[in-house]
Coordinates of C-alpha atoms and ligand atoms in Angstrom, one line a residue:
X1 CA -49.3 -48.2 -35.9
X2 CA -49.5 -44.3 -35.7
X3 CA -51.8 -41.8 -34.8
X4 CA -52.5 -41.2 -38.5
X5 CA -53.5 -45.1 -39.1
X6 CA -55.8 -45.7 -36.3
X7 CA -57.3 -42.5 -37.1
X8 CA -58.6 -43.0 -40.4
X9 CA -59.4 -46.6 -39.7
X10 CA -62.2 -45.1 -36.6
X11 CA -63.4 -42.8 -38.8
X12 CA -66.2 -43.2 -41.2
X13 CA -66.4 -42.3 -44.8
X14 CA -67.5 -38.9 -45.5
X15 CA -70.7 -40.1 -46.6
X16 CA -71.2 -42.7 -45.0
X17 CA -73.9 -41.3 -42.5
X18 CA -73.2 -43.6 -40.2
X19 CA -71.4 -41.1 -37.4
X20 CA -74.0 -39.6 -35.5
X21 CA -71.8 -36.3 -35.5
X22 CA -71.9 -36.3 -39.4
X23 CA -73.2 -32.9 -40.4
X24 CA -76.4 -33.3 -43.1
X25 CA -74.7 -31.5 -46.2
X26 CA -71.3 -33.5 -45.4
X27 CA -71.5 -35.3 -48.4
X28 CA -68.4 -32.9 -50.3
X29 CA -67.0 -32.1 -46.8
X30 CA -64.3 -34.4 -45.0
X31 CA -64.0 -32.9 -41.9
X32 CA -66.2 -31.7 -38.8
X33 CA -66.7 -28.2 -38.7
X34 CA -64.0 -26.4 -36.9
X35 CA -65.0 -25.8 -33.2
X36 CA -65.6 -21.5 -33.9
X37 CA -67.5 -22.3 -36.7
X38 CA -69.9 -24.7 -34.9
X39 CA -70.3 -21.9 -32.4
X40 CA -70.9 -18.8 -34.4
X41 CA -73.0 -21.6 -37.0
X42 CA -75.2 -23.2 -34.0
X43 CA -79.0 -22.4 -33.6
X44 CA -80.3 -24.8 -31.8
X45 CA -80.1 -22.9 -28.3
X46 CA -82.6 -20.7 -29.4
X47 CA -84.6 -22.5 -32.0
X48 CA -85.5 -25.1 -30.5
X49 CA -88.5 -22.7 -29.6
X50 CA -89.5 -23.6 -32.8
X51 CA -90.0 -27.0 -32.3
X52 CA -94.2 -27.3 -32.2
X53 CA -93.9 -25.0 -35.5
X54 CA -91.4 -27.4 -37.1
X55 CA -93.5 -30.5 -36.5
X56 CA -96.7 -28.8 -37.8
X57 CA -94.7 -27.8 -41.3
X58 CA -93.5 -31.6 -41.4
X59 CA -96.3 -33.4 -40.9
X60 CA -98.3 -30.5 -43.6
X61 CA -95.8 -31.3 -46.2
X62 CA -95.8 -34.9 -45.6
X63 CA -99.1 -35.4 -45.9
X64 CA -99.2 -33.2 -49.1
X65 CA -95.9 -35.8 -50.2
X66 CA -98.2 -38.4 -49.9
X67 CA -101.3 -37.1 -51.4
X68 CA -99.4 -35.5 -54.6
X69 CA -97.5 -39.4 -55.1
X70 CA -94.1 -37.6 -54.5
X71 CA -93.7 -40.3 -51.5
X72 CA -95.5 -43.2 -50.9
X73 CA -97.8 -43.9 -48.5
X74 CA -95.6 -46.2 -46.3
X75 CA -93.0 -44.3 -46.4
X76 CA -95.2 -40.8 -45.8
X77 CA -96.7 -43.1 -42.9
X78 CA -93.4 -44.2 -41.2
X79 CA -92.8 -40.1 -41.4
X80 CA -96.1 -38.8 -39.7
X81 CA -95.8 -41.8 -36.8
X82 CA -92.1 -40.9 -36.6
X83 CA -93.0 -37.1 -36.0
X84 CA -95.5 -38.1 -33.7
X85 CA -93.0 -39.9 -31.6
X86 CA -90.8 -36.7 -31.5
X87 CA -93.8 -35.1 -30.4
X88 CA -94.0 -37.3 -27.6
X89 CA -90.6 -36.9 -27.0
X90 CA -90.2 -32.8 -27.0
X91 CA -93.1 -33.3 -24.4
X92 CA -91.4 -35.4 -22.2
X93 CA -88.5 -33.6 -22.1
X94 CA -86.2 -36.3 -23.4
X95 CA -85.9 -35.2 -27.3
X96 CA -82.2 -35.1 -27.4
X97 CA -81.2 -31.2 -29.2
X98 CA -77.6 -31.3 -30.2
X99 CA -75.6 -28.8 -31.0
X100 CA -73.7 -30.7 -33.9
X101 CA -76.8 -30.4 -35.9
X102 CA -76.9 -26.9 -35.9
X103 CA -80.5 -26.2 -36.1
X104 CA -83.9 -27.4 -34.8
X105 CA -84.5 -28.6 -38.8
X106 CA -82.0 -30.8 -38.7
X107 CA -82.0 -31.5 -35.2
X108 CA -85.5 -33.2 -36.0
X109 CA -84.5 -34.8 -39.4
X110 CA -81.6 -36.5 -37.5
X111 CA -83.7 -37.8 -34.8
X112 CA -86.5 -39.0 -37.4
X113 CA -83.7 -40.7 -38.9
X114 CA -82.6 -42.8 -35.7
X115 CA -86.4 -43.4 -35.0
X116 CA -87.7 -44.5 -38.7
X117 CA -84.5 -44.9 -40.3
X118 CA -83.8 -44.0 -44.2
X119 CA -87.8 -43.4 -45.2
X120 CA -86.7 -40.0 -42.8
X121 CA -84.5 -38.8 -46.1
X122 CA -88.0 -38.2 -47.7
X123 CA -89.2 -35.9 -46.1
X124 CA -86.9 -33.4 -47.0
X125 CA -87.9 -33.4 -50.8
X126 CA -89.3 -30.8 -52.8
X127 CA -87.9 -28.7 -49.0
X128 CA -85.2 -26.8 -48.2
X129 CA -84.4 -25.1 -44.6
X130 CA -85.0 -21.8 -46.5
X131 CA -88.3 -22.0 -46.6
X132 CA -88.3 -24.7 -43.3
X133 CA -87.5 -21.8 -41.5
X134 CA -89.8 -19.1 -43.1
X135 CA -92.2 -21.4 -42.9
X136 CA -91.6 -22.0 -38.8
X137 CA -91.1 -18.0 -38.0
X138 CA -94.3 -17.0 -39.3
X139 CA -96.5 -19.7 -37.5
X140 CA -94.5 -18.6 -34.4
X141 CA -95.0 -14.9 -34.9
X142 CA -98.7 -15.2 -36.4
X143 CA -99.2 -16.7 -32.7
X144 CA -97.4 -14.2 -31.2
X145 CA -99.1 -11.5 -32.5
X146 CA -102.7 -13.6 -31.4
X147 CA -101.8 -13.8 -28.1
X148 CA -100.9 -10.4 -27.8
X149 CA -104.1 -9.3 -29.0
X150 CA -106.0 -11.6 -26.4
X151 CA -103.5 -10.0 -23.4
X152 CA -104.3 -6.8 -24.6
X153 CA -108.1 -7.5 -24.7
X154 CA -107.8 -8.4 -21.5
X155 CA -105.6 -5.6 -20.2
X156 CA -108.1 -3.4 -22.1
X157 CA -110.8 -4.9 -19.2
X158 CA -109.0 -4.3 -16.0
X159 CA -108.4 -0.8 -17.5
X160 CA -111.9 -0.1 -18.6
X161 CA -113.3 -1.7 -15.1
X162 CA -111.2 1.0 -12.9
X163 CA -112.5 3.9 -15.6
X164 CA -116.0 2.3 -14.5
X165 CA -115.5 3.1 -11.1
X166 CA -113.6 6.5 -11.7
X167 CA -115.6 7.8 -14.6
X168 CA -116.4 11.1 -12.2
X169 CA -113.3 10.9 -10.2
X170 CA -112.3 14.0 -10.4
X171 CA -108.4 14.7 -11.1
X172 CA -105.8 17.0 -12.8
X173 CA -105.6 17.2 -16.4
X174 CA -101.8 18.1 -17.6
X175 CA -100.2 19.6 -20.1
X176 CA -96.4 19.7 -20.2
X177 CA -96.7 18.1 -16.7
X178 CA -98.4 20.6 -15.3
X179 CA -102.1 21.0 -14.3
X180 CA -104.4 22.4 -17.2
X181 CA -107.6 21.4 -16.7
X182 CA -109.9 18.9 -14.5
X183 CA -110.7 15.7 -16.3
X184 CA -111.7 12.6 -14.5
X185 CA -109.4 9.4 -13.5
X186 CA -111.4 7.5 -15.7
X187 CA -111.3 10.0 -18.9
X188 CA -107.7 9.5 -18.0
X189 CA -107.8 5.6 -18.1
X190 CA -109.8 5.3 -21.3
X191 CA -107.6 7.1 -23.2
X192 CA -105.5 3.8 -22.9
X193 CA -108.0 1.7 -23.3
X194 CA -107.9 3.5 -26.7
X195 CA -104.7 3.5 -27.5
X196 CA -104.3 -0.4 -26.6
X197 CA -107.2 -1.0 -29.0
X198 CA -105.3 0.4 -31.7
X199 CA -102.2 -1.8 -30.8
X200 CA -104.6 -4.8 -30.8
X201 CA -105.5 -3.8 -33.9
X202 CA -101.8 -3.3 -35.2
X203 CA -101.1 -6.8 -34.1
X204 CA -104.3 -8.0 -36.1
X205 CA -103.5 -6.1 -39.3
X206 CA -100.0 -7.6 -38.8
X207 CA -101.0 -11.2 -38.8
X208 CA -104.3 -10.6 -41.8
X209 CA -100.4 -9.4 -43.9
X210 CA -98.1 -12.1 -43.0
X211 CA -101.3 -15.2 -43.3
X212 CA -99.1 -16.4 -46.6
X213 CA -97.7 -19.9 -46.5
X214 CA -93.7 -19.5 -47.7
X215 CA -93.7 -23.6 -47.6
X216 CA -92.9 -24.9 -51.1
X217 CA -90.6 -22.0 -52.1
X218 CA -87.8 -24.4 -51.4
X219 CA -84.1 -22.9 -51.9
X220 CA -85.3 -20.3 -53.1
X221 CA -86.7 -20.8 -56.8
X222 CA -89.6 -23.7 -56.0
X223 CA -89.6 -27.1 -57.3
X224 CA -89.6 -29.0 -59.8
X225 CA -91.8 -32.2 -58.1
X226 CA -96.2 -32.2 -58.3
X227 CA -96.8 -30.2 -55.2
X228 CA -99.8 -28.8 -53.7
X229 CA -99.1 -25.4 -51.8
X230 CA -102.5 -24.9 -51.4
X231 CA -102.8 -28.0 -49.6
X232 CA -100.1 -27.0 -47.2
X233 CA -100.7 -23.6 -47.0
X234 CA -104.7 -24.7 -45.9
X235 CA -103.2 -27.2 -43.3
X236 CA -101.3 -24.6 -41.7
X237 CA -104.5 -22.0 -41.7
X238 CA -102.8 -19.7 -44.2
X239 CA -104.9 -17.9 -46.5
X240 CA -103.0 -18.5 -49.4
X241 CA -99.3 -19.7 -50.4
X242 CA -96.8 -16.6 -51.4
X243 CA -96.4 -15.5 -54.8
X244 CA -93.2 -15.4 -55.3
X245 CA -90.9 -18.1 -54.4
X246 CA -87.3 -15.7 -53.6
X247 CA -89.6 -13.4 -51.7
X248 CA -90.8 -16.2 -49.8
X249 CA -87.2 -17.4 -48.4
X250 CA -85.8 -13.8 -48.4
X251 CA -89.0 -11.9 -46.5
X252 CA -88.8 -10.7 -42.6
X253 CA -90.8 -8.0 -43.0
X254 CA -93.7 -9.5 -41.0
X255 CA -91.6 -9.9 -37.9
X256 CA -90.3 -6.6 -38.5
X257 CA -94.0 -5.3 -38.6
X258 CA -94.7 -7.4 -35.5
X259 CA -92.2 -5.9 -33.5
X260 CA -92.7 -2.6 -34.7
X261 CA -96.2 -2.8 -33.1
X262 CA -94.6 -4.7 -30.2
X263 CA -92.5 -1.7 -30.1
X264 CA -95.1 1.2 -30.2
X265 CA -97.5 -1.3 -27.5
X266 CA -94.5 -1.2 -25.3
X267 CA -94.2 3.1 -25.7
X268 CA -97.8 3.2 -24.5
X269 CA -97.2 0.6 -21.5
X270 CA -94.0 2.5 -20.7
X271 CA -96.6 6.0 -20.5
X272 CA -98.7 4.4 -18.0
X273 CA -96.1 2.6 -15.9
X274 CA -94.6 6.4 -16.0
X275 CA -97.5 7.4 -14.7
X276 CA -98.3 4.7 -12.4
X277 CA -94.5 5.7 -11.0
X278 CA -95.2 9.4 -10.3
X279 CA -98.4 8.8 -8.8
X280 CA -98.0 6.9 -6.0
X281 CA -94.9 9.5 -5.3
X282 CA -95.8 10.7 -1.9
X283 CA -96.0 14.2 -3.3
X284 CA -98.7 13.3 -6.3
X285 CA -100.4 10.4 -3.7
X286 CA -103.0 9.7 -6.4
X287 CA -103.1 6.1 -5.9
X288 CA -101.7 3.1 -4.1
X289 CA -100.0 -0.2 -5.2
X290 CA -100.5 -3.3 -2.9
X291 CA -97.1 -5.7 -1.8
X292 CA -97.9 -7.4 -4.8
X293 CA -96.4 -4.4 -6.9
X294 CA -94.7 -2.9 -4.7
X295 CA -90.9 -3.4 -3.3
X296 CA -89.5 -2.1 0.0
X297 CA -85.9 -1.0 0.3
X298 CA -83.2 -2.7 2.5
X299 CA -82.3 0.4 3.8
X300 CA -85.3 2.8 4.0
X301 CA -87.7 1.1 6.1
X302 CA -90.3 3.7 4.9
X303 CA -89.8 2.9 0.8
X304 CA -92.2 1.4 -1.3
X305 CA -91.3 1.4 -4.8
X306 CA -93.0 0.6 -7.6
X307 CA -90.5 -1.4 -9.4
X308 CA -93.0 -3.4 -11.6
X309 CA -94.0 -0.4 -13.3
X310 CA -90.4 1.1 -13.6
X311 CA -89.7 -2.2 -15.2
X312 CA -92.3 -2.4 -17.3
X313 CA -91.3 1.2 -18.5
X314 CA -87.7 0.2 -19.5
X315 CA -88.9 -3.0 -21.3
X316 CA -90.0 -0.6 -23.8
X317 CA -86.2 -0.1 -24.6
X318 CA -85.0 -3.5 -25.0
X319 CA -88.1 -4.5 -27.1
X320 CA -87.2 -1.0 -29.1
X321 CA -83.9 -2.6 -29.5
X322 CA -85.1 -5.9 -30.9
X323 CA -87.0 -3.9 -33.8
X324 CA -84.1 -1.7 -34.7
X325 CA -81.6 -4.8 -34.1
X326 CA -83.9 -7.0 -37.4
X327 CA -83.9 -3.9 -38.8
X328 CA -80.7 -3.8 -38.9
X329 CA -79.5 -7.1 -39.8
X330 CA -82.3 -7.3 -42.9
X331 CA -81.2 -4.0 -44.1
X332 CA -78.8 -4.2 -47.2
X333 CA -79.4 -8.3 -47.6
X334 CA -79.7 -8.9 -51.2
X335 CA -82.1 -11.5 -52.2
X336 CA -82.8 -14.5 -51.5
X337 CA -81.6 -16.4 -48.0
X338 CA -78.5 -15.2 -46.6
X339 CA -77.0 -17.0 -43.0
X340 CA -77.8 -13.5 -41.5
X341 CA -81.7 -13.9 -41.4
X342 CA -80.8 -16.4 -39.1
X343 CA -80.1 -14.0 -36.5
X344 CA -84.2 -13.0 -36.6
X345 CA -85.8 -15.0 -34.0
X346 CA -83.5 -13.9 -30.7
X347 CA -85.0 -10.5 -30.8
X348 CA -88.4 -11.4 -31.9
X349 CA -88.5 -14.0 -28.7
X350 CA -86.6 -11.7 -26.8
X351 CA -89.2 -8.4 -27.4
X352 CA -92.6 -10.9 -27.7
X353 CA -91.6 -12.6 -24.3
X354 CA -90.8 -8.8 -22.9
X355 CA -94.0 -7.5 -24.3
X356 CA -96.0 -10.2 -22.8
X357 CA -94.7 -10.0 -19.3
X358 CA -94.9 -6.0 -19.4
X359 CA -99.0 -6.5 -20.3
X360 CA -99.0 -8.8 -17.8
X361 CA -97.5 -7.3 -15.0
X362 CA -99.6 -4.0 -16.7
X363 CA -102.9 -6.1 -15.9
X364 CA -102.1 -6.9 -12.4
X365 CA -101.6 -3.3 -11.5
X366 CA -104.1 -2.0 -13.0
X367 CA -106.4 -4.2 -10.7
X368 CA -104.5 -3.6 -8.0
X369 CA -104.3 -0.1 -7.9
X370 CA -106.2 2.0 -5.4
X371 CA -107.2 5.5 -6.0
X372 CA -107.5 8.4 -3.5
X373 CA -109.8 10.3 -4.8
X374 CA -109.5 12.7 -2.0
X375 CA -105.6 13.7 -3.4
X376 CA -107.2 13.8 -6.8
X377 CA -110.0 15.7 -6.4
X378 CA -107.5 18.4 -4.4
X379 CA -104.9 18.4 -6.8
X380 CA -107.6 19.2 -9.5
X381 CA -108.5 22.5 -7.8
X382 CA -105.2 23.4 -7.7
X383 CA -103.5 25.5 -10.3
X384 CA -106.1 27.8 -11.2
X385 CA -107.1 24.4 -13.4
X386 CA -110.5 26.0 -14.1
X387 CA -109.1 29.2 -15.7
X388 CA -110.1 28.1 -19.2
X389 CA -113.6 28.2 -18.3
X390 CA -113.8 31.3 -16.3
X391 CA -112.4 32.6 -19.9
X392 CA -115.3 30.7 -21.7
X393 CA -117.8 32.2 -19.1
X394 CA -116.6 35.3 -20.5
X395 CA -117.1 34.4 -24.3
X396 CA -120.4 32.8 -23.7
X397 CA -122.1 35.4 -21.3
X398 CA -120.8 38.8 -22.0
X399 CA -120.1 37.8 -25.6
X400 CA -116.5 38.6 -25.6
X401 CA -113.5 37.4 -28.2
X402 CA -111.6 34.4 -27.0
X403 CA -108.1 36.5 -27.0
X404 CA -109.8 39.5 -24.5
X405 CA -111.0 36.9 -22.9
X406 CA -107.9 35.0 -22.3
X407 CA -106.6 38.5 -21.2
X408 CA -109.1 39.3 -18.0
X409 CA -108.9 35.7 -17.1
X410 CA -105.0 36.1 -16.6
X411 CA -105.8 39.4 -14.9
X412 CA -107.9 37.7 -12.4
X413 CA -105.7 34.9 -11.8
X414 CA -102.7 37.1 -11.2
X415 CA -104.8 39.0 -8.5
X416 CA -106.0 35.3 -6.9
X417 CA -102.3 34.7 -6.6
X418 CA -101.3 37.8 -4.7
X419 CA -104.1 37.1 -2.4
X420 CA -103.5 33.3 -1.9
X421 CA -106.8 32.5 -3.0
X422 CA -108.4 30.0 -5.3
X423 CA -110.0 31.6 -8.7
X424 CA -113.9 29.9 -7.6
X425 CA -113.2 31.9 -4.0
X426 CA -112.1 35.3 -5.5
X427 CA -114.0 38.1 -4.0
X428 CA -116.7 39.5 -6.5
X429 CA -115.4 42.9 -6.0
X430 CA -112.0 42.0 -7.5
X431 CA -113.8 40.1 -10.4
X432 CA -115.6 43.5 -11.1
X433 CA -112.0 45.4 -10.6
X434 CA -110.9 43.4 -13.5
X435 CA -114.0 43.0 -15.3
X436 CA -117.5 45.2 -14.3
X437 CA -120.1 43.3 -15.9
X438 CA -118.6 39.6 -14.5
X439 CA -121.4 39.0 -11.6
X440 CA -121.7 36.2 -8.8
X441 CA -123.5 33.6 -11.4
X442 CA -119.8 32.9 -12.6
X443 CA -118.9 31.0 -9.7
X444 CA -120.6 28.1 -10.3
X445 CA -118.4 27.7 -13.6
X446 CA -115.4 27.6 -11.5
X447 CA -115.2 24.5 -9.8
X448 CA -113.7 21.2 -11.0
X449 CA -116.9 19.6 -10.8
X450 CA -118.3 21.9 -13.0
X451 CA -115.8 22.2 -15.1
X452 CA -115.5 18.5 -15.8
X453 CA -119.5 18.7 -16.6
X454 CA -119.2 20.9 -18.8
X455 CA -116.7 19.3 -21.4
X456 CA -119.4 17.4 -23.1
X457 CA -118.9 17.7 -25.8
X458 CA -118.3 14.2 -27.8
X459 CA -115.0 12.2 -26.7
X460 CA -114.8 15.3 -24.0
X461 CA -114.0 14.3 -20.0
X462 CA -117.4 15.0 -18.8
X463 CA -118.5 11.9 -16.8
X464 CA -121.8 11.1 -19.5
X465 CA -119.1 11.0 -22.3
X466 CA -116.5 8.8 -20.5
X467 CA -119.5 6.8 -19.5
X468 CA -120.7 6.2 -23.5
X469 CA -117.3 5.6 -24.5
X470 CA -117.0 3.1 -21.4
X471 CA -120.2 1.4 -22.9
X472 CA -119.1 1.0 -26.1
X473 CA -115.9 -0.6 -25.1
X474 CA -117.7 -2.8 -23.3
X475 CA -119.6 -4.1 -25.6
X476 CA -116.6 -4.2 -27.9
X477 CA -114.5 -6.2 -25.2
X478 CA -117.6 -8.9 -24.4
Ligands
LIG501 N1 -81.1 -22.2 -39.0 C1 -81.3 -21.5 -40.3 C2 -82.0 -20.2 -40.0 O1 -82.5 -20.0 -39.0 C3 -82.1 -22.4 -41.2 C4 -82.0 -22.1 -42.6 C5 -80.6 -22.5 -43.1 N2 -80.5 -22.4 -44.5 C6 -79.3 -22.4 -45.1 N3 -79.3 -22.3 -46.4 N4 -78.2 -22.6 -44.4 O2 -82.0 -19.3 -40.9

C-alpha cells in the first residue's frame, strides 16, 4: 500500500463532520487550513474573553428560536441545558478552547455539538458570526464602560476625602510650571474630581449610544426566518435592536468611542500621576507616598521612587495607542464585515484592562498620600505668588486701571527682589517710593492666606467655595 492509499482511507469525507479537526464552513473545502493560515486566522487566544458574552447571546436567541417556532422546544431545550453545561465547564476551568476552531463562536458550537450532539446545528439559524461577534463586543464593552464609571466614582471619593481634609491647605498655584498664585491642596484636588466626573460621564454617554442589540442582523442583510429582535435585544438589556442590519455587522464606532474616553481618562490620570511624581521630588516635598507606592533603588539606598504613578502616567500611551490602532484598522473598511474588524478586541482589552489598573493604582495613592502642609504652605509664599492682589489692592483702593496697576506692582516686586525680601515684608517707605498713596492697610492683602480668602468668588480657591463644591460632590458621589 502507499502513503497515498492509507491516507485517504484515515481520512474522513469532507463533510463528513466526523473529524474533530474539521473546520465548520468545510463543507466545499478538502483540506485543513494551511498551518500560516490557522495562525494569522486564529482568535481564540484572545476571545475567549468573550466567553460569558457568547453564552448570554446563545441562550437569548435560543430562547427567542424557541418562542418564534423556528426550533422546537426539545431541541431549543437540549441547547439551553447544553450551554449551561459549557457554563459549568468555562467555570471549572476544563472547557477545552482549540485553536483549530478559530474562534470562541465556534469554539462553543463545536463543544455544544460533542455535548448535545446534532440539535447543536440549530442554534446557529437565522445567526451568523457577524453579528455573533457584534453582538459579544458590545455586551463586553457596555460593561467595560460600567465598571469604569463605578472605579471612577470611587476614585472620585478618595480624591474628594483628601480635598476634605486640604480644603485650606494652603499651596502654590502654577502657571507654565511656575508659581502664580496661592490656591489650596484641595482647590487643587477637586479640579480632578471634576474632570473624572466628566469622564464618568463620557463612559455613560458612551454606553446610553451603543445600548442597540446588533443580534439578528445575521451576515449582514437579516433573515428571512419569524424572529423576534425585540425579544433578544430585551434579554440582553438593550434598549432597542439596530436599524439597519449592514450597520449592525459593520459598526465599531462604540468601541472606538469607548476608548476614546478611555483615552482622554487616561490623559487626566497621567496629569495627576505627573504631578504626584514631581511632588514628592525632594525639592517640591509636597507630599509623601508610603512603601505601598513607593520603590527603592538597588543602588541608591536613599531612593524612593514613585514608580506607580510614573506607570500610571505612561499607560496613558499604550491606551492612546489602542484608540488610534481601531482607528486605524476601521478606517477605509467598506461595508459590511470584513476579517479586519476582527482585530478590535486586543486593543479594547488591552487599553480597558490598562485603564482599570491605572484608576486603581490612582485610588490607592490618592489614600495613601500624605501632605506636608508645612512645604506647601512655604512654597506658596514664595514667588511673589500674591503679586496679583497687591495689583487688585491697587484697583480696588486707590481706584486705579488694571494695566497701571499691573505697572507699580512689578515696580514693587523688582525692588523686593534687590532687597531679598518677600512683597507682604516690604518696607512701607519703599511701597510709598513706588507708589505715595499705598499705606500699611495693604499688607494684610499680601499673604497667602489672604490671598486664598479672597478668591471667592464662585468655583474660585477660597476655602468656602472648595468647601460648597466639596459638598455637592458629595452628595453627588453618595
Ligand atoms: N472571529 C471573528 C471576529 O472576531 C468572528 C466573525 C467571523 N465572521 C466571518 N465572516 N468570518 O470578527
Amino acid at each position: 500500500m502507499t502513503d497515498n492509499a492509507s491516507d485517504k482511507t484515515n481520512r474522513p469525507a469532507p463533510d463528513s463532520g466526523a473529524d474533530a479537526g474539521q473546520t465548520i464552513w468545510g463543507g466545499r473545502f478538502s483540506a485543513k487550513p494551511a498551518d500560516l493560515m490557522q495562525a494569522i486566522n486564529v482568535s481564540i487566544g484572545f476571545d475567549k474573553r468573550l466567553a460569558p458574552q457568547d453564552l448570554r447571546g446563545s441562550r437569548a436567541h435560543a430562547a427567542m428560536l424557541i418562542k418564534t417556532g423556528v426550533i422546537s422546544q426539545d431541541d431549543g431545550d437540549k441547547i439551553l441545558q447544553g450551554l449551561d453545561t459549557i457554563e459549568n465547564e468555562m467555570a471549572a476551568g476544563t472547557f477545552p478552547f482549540r485553536e483549530e476552531f478559530e474562534d470562541i463562536h465556534m469554539n462553543v458550537e463545536v463543544r455544544l455539538k460533542e455535548l448535545i450532539g446534532e440539535a447543536a446545528g440549530r442554534l446557529h439559524t437565522a445567526r451568523s458570526r457577524n453579528d455573533q461577534v457584534a453582538t459579544d463586543f458590545r455586551l463586553w464593552v457596555r460593561e467595560a464602560c460600567e465598571r469604569s464609571i463605578l472605579q471612577l466614582q470611587d476614585l472620585q471619593r478618595a480624591v474628594l476625602a483628601l480635598a476634605d481634609a486640604n480644603a485650606d491647605t494652603i499651596m502654590p498655584g502654577f502657571t507654565h510650571l511656575q508659581p502664580a498664585q496661592p490656591v489650596t491642596f484641595g482647590h487643587h484636588l477637586m479640579a480632578y474630581v471634576e474632570m473624572f466626573g466628566r469622564d464618568a460621564g463620557r463612559f455613560a454617554d458612551a454606553r446610553e449610544r451603543m445600548n442597540e442589540s446588533p443580534l439578528g442582523a445575521a451576515a449582514l442583510a437579516g433573515s428571512p426566518f419569524p424572529i423576534d429582535r425585540r425579544m433578544t435585544a430585551e434579554a440582553l438589556g438593550f434598549a432597542r435592536p439596530t436599524a439597519n442590519s449592514l450597520d449592525s455587522v459593520s459598526a465599531r464606532d462604540f468601541a472606538l468611542e469607548a476608548l476614546s474616553a478611555a483615552a482622554i481618562c487616561a490623559t487626566h490620570l497621567s496629569r495627576l500621576a505627573e504631578e504626584i511624581v514631581l511632588w514628592v521630588t525632594p525639592q517640591f516635598g509636597f507630599i509623601k507616598l508610603s512603601d505601598a507606592f513607593t520603590t527603592g533603588s538597588s543602588i541608591m539606598p536613599q531612593k524612593r521612587n514613585p514608580d506607580a504613578a510614573e506607570l500610571v502616567r505612561a499607560k496613558a500611551g499604550r491606551i492612546l495607542g489602542s484608540l488610534v490602532g481601531l482607528m486605524t484598522v476601521m478606517k477605509g473598511l467598506p461595508l459590511a464585515y470584513s476579517k479586519d474588524m476582527q482585530e478590535d478586541k486586543p486593543p479594547v482589552f488591552e487599553a480597558f484592562d490598562s485603564l482599570s489598573l491605572s484608576i486603581l493604582a490612582m485610588t490607592g495613592m490618592a489614600q495613601d498620600m500624605q501632605p506636608d502642609r508645612a512645604r506647601m504652605a512655604a512654597a506658596a509664599g514664595g514667588g511673589y505668588s500674591t503679586a496679583t492682589d497687591l495689583a487688585d489692592w491697587l484697583v480696588r483702593v486707590l481706584n486705579l486701571p488694571f494695566r497701571q496697576a499691573h505697572h507699580i506692582t512689578g515696580a514693587a516686586v523688582k525692588r523686593a527682589e534687590s532687597l531679598s525680601v518677600d512683597l507682604q515684608d516690604l518696607p512701607l517707605p519703599e511701597f510709598q517710593a513706588i507708589e505715595p498713596r499705598i499705606t500699611e492697610d495693604v499688607r494684610t492683602f499680601l499673604s497667602p492666606e489672604a490671598s486664598v480668602a479672597s478668591r471667592n468668588s464662585y468655583g474660585g480657591a477660597a476655602p468656602a467655595q472648595v468647601r460648597a463644591q466639596i459638598e455637592r460632590w458629595k452628595e453627588r458621589l453618595s
